[in-house]
Coordinates of C-alpha atoms in Angstrom, one line a residue:
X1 CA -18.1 -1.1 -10.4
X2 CA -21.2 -2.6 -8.2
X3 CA -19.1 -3.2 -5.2
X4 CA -17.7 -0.1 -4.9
X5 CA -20.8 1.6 -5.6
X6 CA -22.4 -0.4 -2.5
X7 CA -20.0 2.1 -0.4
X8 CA -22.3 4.8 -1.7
X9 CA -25.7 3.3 -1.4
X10 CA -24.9 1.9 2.2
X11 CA -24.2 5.5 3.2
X12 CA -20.4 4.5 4.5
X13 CA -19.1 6.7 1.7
X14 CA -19.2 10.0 -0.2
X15 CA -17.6 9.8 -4.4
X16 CA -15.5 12.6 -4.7
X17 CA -15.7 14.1 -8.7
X18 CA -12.7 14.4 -10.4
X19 CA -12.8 18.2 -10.6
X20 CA -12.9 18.5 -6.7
X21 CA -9.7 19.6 -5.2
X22 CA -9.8 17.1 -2.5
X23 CA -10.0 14.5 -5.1
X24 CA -6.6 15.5 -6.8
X25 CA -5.1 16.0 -3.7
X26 CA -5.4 12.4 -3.0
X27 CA -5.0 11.3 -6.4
X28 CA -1.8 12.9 -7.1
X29 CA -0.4 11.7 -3.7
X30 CA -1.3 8.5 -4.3
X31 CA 0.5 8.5 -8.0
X32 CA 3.5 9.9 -6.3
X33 CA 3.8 7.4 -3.7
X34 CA 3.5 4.8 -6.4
X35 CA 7.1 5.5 -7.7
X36 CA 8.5 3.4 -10.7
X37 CA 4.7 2.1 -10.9
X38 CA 2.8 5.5 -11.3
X39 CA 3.0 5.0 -15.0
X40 CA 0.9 1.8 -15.2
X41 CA -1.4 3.0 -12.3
X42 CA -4.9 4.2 -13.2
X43 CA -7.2 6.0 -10.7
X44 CA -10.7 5.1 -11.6
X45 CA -12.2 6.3 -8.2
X46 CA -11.8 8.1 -4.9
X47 CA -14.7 8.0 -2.1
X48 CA -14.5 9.5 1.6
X49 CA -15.9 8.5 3.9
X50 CA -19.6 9.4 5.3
X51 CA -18.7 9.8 8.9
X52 CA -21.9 12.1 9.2
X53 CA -24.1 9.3 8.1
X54 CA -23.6 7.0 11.1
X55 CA -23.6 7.9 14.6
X56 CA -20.8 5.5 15.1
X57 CA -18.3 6.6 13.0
X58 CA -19.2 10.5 14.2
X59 CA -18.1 8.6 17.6
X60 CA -15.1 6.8 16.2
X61 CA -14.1 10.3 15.0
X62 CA -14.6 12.2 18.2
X63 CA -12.9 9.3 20.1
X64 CA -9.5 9.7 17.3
X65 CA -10.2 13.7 18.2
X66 CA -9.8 12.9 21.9
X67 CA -6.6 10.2 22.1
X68 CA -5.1 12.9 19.6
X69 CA -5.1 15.4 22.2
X70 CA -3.9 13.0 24.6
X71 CA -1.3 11.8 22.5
X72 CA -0.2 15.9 22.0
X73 CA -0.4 16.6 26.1
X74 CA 1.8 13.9 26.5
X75 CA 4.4 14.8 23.5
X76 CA 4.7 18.8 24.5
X77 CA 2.0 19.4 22.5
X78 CA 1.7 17.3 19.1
X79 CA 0.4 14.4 18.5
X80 CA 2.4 14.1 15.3
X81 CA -0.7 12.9 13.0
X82 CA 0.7 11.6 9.5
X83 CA -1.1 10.4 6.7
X84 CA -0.6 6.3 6.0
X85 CA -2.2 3.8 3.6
X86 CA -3.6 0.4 4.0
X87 CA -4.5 -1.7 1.5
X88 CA -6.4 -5.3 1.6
X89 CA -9.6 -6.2 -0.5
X90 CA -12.4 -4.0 -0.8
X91 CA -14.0 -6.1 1.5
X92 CA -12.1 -5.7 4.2
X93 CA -11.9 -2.3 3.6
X94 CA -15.7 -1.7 3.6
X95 CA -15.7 -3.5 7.1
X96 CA -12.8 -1.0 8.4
X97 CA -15.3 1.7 7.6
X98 CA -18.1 0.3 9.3
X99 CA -16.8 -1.8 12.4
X100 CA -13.4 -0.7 12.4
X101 CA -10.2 -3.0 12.4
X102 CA -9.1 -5.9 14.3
X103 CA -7.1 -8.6 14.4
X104 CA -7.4 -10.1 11.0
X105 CA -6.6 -7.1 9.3
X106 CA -2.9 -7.9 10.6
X107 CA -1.0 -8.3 7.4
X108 CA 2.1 -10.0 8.6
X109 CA 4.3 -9.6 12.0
X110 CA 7.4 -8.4 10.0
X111 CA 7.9 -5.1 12.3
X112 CA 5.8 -6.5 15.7
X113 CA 2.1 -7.6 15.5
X114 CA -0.3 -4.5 15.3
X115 CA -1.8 -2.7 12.0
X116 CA 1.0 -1.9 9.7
X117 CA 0.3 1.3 7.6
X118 CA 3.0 2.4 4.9
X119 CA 3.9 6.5 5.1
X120 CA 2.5 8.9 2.6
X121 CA 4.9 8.8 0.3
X122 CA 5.4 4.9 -0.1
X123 CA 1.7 3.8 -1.3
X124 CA 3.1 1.5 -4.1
X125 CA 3.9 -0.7 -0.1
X126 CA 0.2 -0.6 0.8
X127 CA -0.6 -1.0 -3.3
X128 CA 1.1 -4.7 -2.9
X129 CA -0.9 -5.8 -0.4
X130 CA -4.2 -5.6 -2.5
X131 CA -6.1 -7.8 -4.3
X132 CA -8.2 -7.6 -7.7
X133 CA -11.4 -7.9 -7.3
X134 CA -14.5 -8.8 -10.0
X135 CA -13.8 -5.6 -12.3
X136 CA -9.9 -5.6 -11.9
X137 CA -10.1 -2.8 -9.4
X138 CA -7.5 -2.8 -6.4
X139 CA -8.5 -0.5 -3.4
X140 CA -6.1 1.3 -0.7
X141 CA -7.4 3.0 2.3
X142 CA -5.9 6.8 3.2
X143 CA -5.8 7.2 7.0
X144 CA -5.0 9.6 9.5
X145 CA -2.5 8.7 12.5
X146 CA -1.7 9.4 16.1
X147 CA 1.7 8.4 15.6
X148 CA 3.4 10.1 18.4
X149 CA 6.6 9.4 19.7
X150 CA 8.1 6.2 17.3
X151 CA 10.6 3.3 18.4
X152 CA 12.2 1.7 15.6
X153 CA 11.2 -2.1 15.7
X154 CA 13.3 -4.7 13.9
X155 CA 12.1 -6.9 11.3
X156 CA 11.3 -10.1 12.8
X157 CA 9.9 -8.9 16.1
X158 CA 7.1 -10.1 17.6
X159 CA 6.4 -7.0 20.2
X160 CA 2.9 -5.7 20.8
X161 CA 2.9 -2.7 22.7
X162 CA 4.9 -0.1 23.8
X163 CA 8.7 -0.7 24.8
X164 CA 8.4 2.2 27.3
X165 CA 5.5 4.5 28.2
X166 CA 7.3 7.0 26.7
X167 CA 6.3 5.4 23.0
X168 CA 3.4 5.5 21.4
X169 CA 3.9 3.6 18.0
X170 CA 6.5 1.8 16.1
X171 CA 8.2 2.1 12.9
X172 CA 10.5 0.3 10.5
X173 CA 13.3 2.7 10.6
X174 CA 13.9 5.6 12.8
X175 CA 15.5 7.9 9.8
X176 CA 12.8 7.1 7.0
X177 CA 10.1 5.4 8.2
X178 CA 8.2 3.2 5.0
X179 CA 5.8 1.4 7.8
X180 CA 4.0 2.4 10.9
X181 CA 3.0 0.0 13.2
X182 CA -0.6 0.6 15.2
X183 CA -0.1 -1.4 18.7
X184 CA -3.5 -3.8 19.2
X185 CA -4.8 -1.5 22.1
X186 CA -4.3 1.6 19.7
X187 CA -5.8 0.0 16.7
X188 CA -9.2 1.7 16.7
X189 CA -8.3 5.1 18.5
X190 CA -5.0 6.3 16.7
X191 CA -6.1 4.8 13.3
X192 CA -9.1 7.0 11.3
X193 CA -9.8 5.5 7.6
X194 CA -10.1 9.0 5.5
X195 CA -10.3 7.7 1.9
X196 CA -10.3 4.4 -0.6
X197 CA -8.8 4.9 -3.5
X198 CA -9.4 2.3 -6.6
X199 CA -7.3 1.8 -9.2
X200 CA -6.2 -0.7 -11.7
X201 CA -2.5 -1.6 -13.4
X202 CA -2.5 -1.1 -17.0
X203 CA 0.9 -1.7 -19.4
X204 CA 3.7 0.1 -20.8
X205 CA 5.5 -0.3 -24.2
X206 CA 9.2 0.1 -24.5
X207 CA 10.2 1.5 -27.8
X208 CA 13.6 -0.4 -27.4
X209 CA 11.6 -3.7 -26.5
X210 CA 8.7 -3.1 -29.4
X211 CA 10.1 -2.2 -32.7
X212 CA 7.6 -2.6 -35.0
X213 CA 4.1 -4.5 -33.2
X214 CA 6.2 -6.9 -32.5
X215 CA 8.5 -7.4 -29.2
X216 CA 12.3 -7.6 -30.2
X217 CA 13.6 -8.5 -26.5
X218 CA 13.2 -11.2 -24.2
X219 CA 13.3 -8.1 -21.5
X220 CA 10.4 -7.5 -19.4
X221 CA 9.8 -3.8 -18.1
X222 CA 9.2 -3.9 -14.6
X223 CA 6.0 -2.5 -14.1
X224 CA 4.7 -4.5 -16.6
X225 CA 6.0 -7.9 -14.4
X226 CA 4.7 -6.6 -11.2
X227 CA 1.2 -5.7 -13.3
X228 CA 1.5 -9.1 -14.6
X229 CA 2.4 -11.3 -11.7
X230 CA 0.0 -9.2 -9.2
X231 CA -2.4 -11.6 -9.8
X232 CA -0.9 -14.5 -9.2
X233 CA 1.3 -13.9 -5.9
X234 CA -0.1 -13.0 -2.6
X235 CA 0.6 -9.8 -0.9
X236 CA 3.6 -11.1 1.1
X237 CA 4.8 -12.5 -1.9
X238 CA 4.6 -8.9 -3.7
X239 CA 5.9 -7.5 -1.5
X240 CA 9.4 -9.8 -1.2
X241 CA 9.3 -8.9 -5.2
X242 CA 9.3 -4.7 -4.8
X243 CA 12.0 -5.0 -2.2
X244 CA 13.8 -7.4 -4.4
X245 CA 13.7 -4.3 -7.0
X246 CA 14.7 -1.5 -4.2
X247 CA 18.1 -4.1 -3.4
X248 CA 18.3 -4.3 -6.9
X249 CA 18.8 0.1 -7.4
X250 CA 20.6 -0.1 -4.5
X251 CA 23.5 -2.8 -5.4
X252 CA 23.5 -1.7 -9.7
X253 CA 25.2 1.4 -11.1
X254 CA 22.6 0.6 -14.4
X255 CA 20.2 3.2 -13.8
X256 CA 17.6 2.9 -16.4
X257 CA 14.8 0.4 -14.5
X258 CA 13.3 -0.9 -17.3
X259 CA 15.8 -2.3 -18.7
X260 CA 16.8 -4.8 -16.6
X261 CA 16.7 -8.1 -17.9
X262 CA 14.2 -10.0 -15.4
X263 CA 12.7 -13.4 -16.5
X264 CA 10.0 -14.6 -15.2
X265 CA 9.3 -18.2 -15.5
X266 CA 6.0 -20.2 -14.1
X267 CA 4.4 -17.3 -12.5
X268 CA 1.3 -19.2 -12.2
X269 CA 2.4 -21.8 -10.7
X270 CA 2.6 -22.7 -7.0
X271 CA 6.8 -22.5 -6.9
X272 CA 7.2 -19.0 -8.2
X273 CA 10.9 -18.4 -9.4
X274 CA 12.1 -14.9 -10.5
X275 CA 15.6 -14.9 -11.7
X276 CA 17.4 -12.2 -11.8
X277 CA 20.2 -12.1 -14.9
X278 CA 22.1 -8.9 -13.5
X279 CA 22.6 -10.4 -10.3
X280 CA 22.9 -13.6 -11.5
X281 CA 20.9 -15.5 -8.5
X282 CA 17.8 -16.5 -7.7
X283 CA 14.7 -15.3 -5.6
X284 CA 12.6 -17.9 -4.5
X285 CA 9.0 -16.2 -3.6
X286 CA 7.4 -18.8 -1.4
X287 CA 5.5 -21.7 -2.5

Protein backbone atom coordinates (compact mmCIF):
# COMPACT_ATOMS: atom_id res chain seq x y z
CA UNK A 1 0.00 0.00 0.00
CA UNK A 2 2.89 2.62 -0.94
CA UNK A 3 0.51 5.16 -2.30
CA UNK A 4 -1.55 5.37 0.30
CA UNK A 5 1.07 5.33 2.76
CA UNK A 6 2.67 8.58 0.87
CA UNK A 7 -0.56 10.29 2.50
CA UNK A 8 1.15 9.59 5.81
CA UNK A 9 4.73 10.43 5.05
CA UNK A 10 3.69 13.73 3.23
CA UNK A 11 1.98 14.80 6.41
CA UNK A 12 -1.58 15.34 4.45
CA UNK A 13 -2.94 12.53 6.52
CA UNK A 14 -3.32 10.88 9.99
CA UNK A 15 -4.13 6.41 9.88
CA UNK A 16 -6.73 5.94 12.15
CA UNK A 17 -6.31 2.14 14.01
CA UNK A 18 -8.94 -0.11 13.78
CA UNK A 19 -9.69 -0.07 17.51
CA UNK A 20 -10.35 3.84 17.46
CA UNK A 21 -13.93 4.83 17.68
CA UNK A 22 -13.64 7.25 15.00
CA UNK A 23 -12.35 4.61 12.77
CA UNK A 24 -15.57 2.45 13.13
CA UNK A 25 -17.67 5.23 12.94
CA UNK A 26 -16.58 5.70 9.50
CA UNK A 27 -16.17 2.24 8.67
CA UNK A 28 -19.58 1.13 9.53
CA UNK A 29 -21.18 4.13 7.70
CA UNK A 30 -19.39 3.49 4.97
CA UNK A 31 -20.52 -0.50 4.91
CA UNK A 32 -24.01 0.74 5.35
CA UNK A 33 -24.17 3.12 2.66
CA UNK A 34 -22.76 0.36 0.43
CA UNK A 35 -26.20 -1.59 0.42
CA UNK A 36 -26.54 -4.84 -1.56
CA UNK A 37 -22.51 -4.49 -1.98
CA UNK A 38 -21.46 -4.31 1.75
CA UNK A 39 -20.99 -7.97 1.61
CA UNK A 40 -18.18 -8.01 -1.01
CA UNK A 41 -16.68 -4.68 0.42
CA UNK A 42 -13.50 -4.88 2.44
CA UNK A 43 -12.15 -1.86 4.41
CA UNK A 44 -8.42 -2.19 4.50
CA UNK A 45 -7.83 1.53 5.61
CA UNK A 46 -9.18 4.81 6.95
CA UNK A 47 -6.77 8.00 7.23
CA UNK A 48 -7.95 11.77 8.31
CA UNK A 49 -6.75 14.21 7.38
CA UNK A 50 -3.65 16.27 8.93
CA UNK A 51 -5.17 19.65 8.82
CA UNK A 52 -2.73 20.69 11.65
CA UNK A 53 0.18 19.84 9.61
CA UNK A 54 -0.22 22.55 6.95
CA UNK A 55 -1.02 26.06 7.50
CA UNK A 56 -3.22 25.89 4.45
CA UNK A 57 -5.45 23.46 5.14
CA UNK A 58 -5.78 24.99 9.03
CA UNK A 59 -6.89 28.02 6.55
CA UNK A 60 -9.08 26.05 4.33
CA UNK A 61 -10.70 24.84 7.64
CA UNK A 62 -11.23 28.20 9.19
CA UNK A 63 -12.40 29.56 5.84
CA UNK A 64 -15.33 26.29 5.75
CA UNK A 65 -15.81 27.49 9.72
CA UNK A 66 -16.62 30.99 8.42
CA UNK A 67 -19.03 30.46 5.15
CA UNK A 68 -20.71 27.86 7.68
CA UNK A 69 -21.68 30.58 9.84
CA UNK A 70 -22.67 32.61 6.99
CA UNK A 71 -24.60 29.98 5.42
CA UNK A 72 -26.47 29.59 9.16
CA UNK A 73 -27.09 33.64 9.50
CA UNK A 74 -28.69 33.50 6.30
CA UNK A 75 -30.91 30.13 6.94
CA UNK A 76 -32.25 31.26 10.63
CA UNK A 77 -29.49 29.81 12.07
CA UNK A 78 -28.25 26.47 10.43
CA UNK A 79 -26.15 25.93 7.95
CA UNK A 80 -27.46 22.39 7.53
CA UNK A 81 -23.83 20.67 7.27
CA UNK A 82 -24.32 16.88 6.10
CA UNK A 83 -21.89 14.36 5.64
CA UNK A 84 -21.24 13.31 1.57
CA UNK A 85 -18.72 11.14 -0.21
CA UNK A 86 -16.59 11.62 -3.24
CA UNK A 87 -14.87 9.17 -4.87
CA UNK A 88 -12.21 9.33 -7.87
CA UNK A 89 -8.58 7.80 -7.81
CA UNK A 90 -6.40 8.16 -5.05
CA UNK A 91 -4.70 10.58 -6.99
CA UNK A 92 -7.09 12.96 -7.31
CA UNK A 93 -7.96 12.54 -3.92
CA UNK A 94 -4.49 13.22 -2.55
CA UNK A 95 -4.61 16.60 -4.62
CA UNK A 96 -8.14 17.47 -2.98
CA UNK A 97 -6.31 17.27 0.31
CA UNK A 98 -3.57 19.42 -0.66
CA UNK A 99 -4.79 22.10 -3.28
CA UNK A 100 -8.38 21.53 -2.96
CA UNK A 101 -10.87 20.85 -5.89
CA UNK A 102 -11.48 22.29 -9.12
CA UNK A 103 -12.83 21.85 -12.23
CA UNK A 104 -11.59 18.49 -13.28
CA UNK A 105 -12.81 16.88 -10.38
CA UNK A 106 -16.40 17.45 -12.08
CA UNK A 107 -17.58 13.95 -12.66
CA UNK A 108 -20.28 14.44 -15.08
CA UNK A 109 -23.09 17.42 -15.56
CA UNK A 110 -25.99 14.96 -14.86
CA UNK A 111 -27.65 17.29 -12.04
CA UNK A 112 -25.85 20.97 -13.28
CA UNK A 113 -22.05 21.39 -13.44
CA UNK A 114 -20.42 21.82 -9.88
CA UNK A 115 -18.86 18.94 -7.45
CA UNK A 116 -21.36 16.18 -7.08
CA UNK A 117 -21.14 14.42 -3.60
CA UNK A 118 -23.58 11.35 -2.87
CA UNK A 119 -25.47 11.68 0.88
CA UNK A 120 -24.31 9.63 3.75
CA UNK A 121 -26.19 6.89 3.35
CA UNK A 122 -25.63 6.22 -0.47
CA UNK A 123 -21.64 5.57 -0.63
CA UNK A 124 -22.00 2.47 -2.91
CA UNK A 125 -22.87 6.07 -5.58
CA UNK A 126 -19.48 7.63 -4.80
CA UNK A 127 -17.94 3.74 -4.54
CA UNK A 128 -18.78 3.59 -8.57
CA UNK A 129 -17.00 6.44 -9.38
CA UNK A 130 -13.51 4.99 -8.31
CA UNK A 131 -10.90 3.38 -9.78
CA UNK A 132 -8.40 0.46 -8.75
CA UNK A 133 -5.34 1.35 -8.44
CA UNK A 134 -1.68 -0.71 -8.27
CA UNK A 135 -2.77 -2.95 -5.13
CA UNK A 136 -6.56 -3.24 -6.01
CA UNK A 137 -7.49 -0.58 -3.56
CA UNK A 138 -10.46 1.92 -4.39
CA UNK A 139 -10.54 5.10 -2.26
CA UNK A 140 -13.65 7.43 -1.35
CA UNK A 141 -13.32 10.76 0.32
CA UNK A 142 -15.79 11.63 3.60
CA UNK A 143 -16.60 15.35 3.51
CA UNK A 144 -18.42 17.72 5.43
CA UNK A 145 -21.00 20.20 3.68
CA UNK A 146 -22.57 23.67 3.86
CA UNK A 147 -25.44 22.45 2.11
CA UNK A 148 -27.98 25.00 3.08
CA UNK A 149 -31.12 25.66 1.56
CA UNK A 150 -31.35 22.87 -1.60
CA UNK A 151 -33.27 23.34 -5.10
CA UNK A 152 -33.91 20.15 -6.75
CA UNK A 153 -32.07 20.25 -10.20
CA UNK A 154 -33.15 17.88 -13.04
CA UNK A 155 -31.06 15.48 -14.63
CA UNK A 156 -29.81 16.84 -17.64
CA UNK A 157 -29.34 20.48 -16.50
CA UNK A 158 -26.57 22.36 -17.18
CA UNK A 159 -27.05 25.22 -14.30
CA UNK A 160 -24.13 26.52 -12.33
CA UNK A 161 -25.15 28.58 -9.63
CA UNK A 162 -27.87 29.38 -7.67
CA UNK A 163 -31.47 29.72 -9.19
CA UNK A 164 -32.28 32.40 -6.53
CA UNK A 165 -30.22 33.95 -3.75
CA UNK A 166 -32.28 32.32 -1.62
CA UNK A 167 -30.42 28.73 -2.54
CA UNK A 168 -27.33 27.72 -1.63
CA UNK A 169 -26.83 24.12 -3.23
CA UNK A 170 -28.61 21.65 -5.43
CA UNK A 171 -29.74 18.29 -5.10
CA UNK A 172 -31.10 15.40 -7.18
CA UNK A 173 -34.39 15.11 -5.49
CA UNK A 174 -36.04 17.32 -2.99
CA UNK A 175 -37.68 14.26 -0.88
CA UNK A 176 -34.43 11.97 -0.72
CA UNK A 177 -31.60 13.50 -1.95
CA UNK A 178 -28.76 10.61 -3.26
CA UNK A 179 -26.52 13.68 -4.78
CA UNK A 180 -25.50 17.06 -3.68
CA UNK A 181 -24.33 19.38 -6.01
CA UNK A 182 -21.39 22.03 -4.90
CA UNK A 183 -21.86 25.22 -7.28
CA UNK A 184 -18.17 26.21 -8.87
CA UNK A 185 -17.94 29.39 -6.63
CA UNK A 186 -18.76 27.22 -3.54
CA UNK A 187 -16.44 24.39 -4.43
CA UNK A 188 -13.60 25.14 -1.95
CA UNK A 189 -15.62 26.93 0.90
CA UNK A 190 -18.76 24.60 1.47
CA UNK A 191 -16.83 21.37 0.65
CA UNK A 192 -14.10 20.18 3.67
CA UNK A 193 -12.50 16.49 2.76
CA UNK A 194 -12.67 14.77 6.36
CA UNK A 195 -11.58 11.16 5.53
CA UNK A 196 -10.39 8.55 2.55
CA UNK A 197 -11.54 5.44 2.99
CA UNK A 198 -9.81 2.27 0.91
CA UNK A 199 -11.30 -0.62 0.24
CA UNK A 200 -11.33 -3.41 -2.15
CA UNK A 201 -14.41 -5.82 -3.68
CA UNK A 202 -13.93 -9.34 -2.81
CA UNK A 203 -16.61 -12.34 -3.97
CA UNK A 204 -19.52 -14.14 -2.71
CA UNK A 205 -20.60 -17.79 -3.14
CA UNK A 206 -24.18 -18.73 -3.56
CA UNK A 207 -24.93 -22.07 -2.14
CA UNK A 208 -27.82 -22.45 -4.77
CA UNK A 209 -25.29 -21.37 -7.64
CA UNK A 210 -22.10 -23.66 -6.08
CA UNK A 211 -23.12 -27.11 -5.20
CA UNK A 212 -20.27 -28.87 -4.76
CA UNK A 213 -16.74 -26.64 -6.01
CA UNK A 214 -18.32 -26.46 -8.88
CA UNK A 215 -20.98 -23.65 -10.23
CA UNK A 216 -24.41 -25.33 -11.20
CA UNK A 217 -25.98 -21.98 -12.73
CA UNK A 218 -25.38 -19.89 -15.42
CA UNK A 219 -26.61 -17.06 -12.72
CA UNK A 220 -24.32 -14.37 -11.66
CA UNK A 221 -24.85 -12.80 -8.09
CA UNK A 222 -24.80 -9.23 -8.44
CA UNK A 223 -22.23 -8.10 -6.41
CA UNK A 224 -20.04 -10.50 -7.85
CA UNK A 225 -20.81 -8.68 -11.61
CA UNK A 226 -20.42 -5.26 -10.37
CA UNK A 227 -16.95 -6.61 -8.55
CA UNK A 228 -16.22 -8.22 -11.70
CA UNK A 229 -16.98 -5.62 -14.36
CA UNK A 230 -15.60 -2.57 -12.03
CA UNK A 231 -12.67 -2.96 -13.72
CA UNK A 232 -13.50 -2.79 -16.98
CA UNK A 233 -16.27 0.09 -17.27
CA UNK A 234 -15.72 3.70 -16.34
CA UNK A 235 -17.42 5.40 -13.62
CA UNK A 236 -20.30 6.77 -15.71
CA UNK A 237 -20.62 3.50 -17.03
CA UNK A 238 -20.99 1.98 -13.32
CA UNK A 239 -22.94 3.98 -12.53
CA UNK A 240 -25.80 3.46 -15.51
CA UNK A 241 -25.26 -0.35 -14.27
CA UNK A 242 -26.35 0.25 -10.25
CA UNK A 243 -29.26 2.28 -11.37
CA UNK A 244 -30.01 -0.33 -13.87
CA UNK A 245 -30.28 -2.61 -10.65
CA UNK A 246 -32.39 0.12 -8.36
CA UNK A 247 -35.08 0.12 -11.77
CA UNK A 248 -34.71 -3.35 -11.61
CA UNK A 249 -36.13 -3.74 -7.49
CA UNK A 250 -38.31 -1.19 -8.29
CA UNK A 251 -40.30 -2.77 -11.48
CA UNK A 252 -39.79 -6.88 -10.05
CA UNK A 253 -41.96 -8.41 -7.28
CA UNK A 254 -38.78 -11.24 -7.14
CA UNK A 255 -37.24 -10.06 -4.09
CA UNK A 256 -34.20 -12.17 -3.59
CA UNK A 257 -31.24 -9.96 -5.52
CA UNK A 258 -29.01 -12.52 -6.15
CA UNK A 259 -30.90 -14.39 -7.93
CA UNK A 260 -31.58 -12.71 -10.85
CA UNK A 261 -30.43 -14.16 -13.86
CA UNK A 262 -27.99 -11.28 -15.42
CA UNK A 263 -25.63 -12.32 -18.23
CA UNK A 264 -22.90 -10.68 -18.89
CA UNK A 265 -21.39 -11.01 -22.20
CA UNK A 266 -17.92 -9.20 -23.58
CA UNK A 267 -17.39 -7.13 -20.55
CA UNK A 268 -14.04 -6.39 -21.72
CA UNK A 269 -14.71 -5.28 -24.61
CA UNK A 270 -15.24 -1.74 -25.90
CA UNK A 271 -19.30 -2.36 -26.66
CA UNK A 272 -20.30 -3.52 -23.20
CA UNK A 273 -23.86 -5.29 -23.39
CA UNK A 274 -25.67 -6.42 -20.16
CA UNK A 275 -28.73 -8.26 -20.85
CA UNK A 276 -31.09 -8.51 -18.60
CA UNK A 277 -33.32 -12.02 -18.86
CA UNK A 278 -36.19 -10.83 -16.29
CA UNK A 279 -36.81 -7.82 -18.18
CA UNK A 280 -36.14 -9.32 -21.25
CA UNK A 281 -34.27 -6.11 -22.89
CA UNK A 282 -31.19 -4.80 -23.32
CA UNK A 283 -28.87 -2.16 -21.59
CA UNK A 284 -26.32 -0.85 -23.82
CA UNK A 285 -23.50 0.85 -21.44
CA UNK A 286 -21.72 3.11 -23.83
CA UNK A 287 -18.96 2.27 -26.02
Amino acid sequence: MEQINILVSKGLMNILEVENEEYQLVKNGFLKGMGFMGNVTNVMAIHKNNVASSLTRQARLHSFMIFSKAVATKCGGDPNVRYAWYGSSLDDLKQIVSLGFHDDHYHNHSHGVGISLFSAKYSIDSAMCTMEDENGLRHVMLCRVIVGKVEAVPDGSNQSHPSSIHYDTGVDDISAPTRHIIWPAFINSHIHPDYIVSFKYTYMKDPQVYRGQNPQSKYVLFPNLMARVSNRLKPLQMSYLLGSYRLYQVTTTFSHYYYQAFHVHGYSSPGLVVVIDTFNWWLPLGT
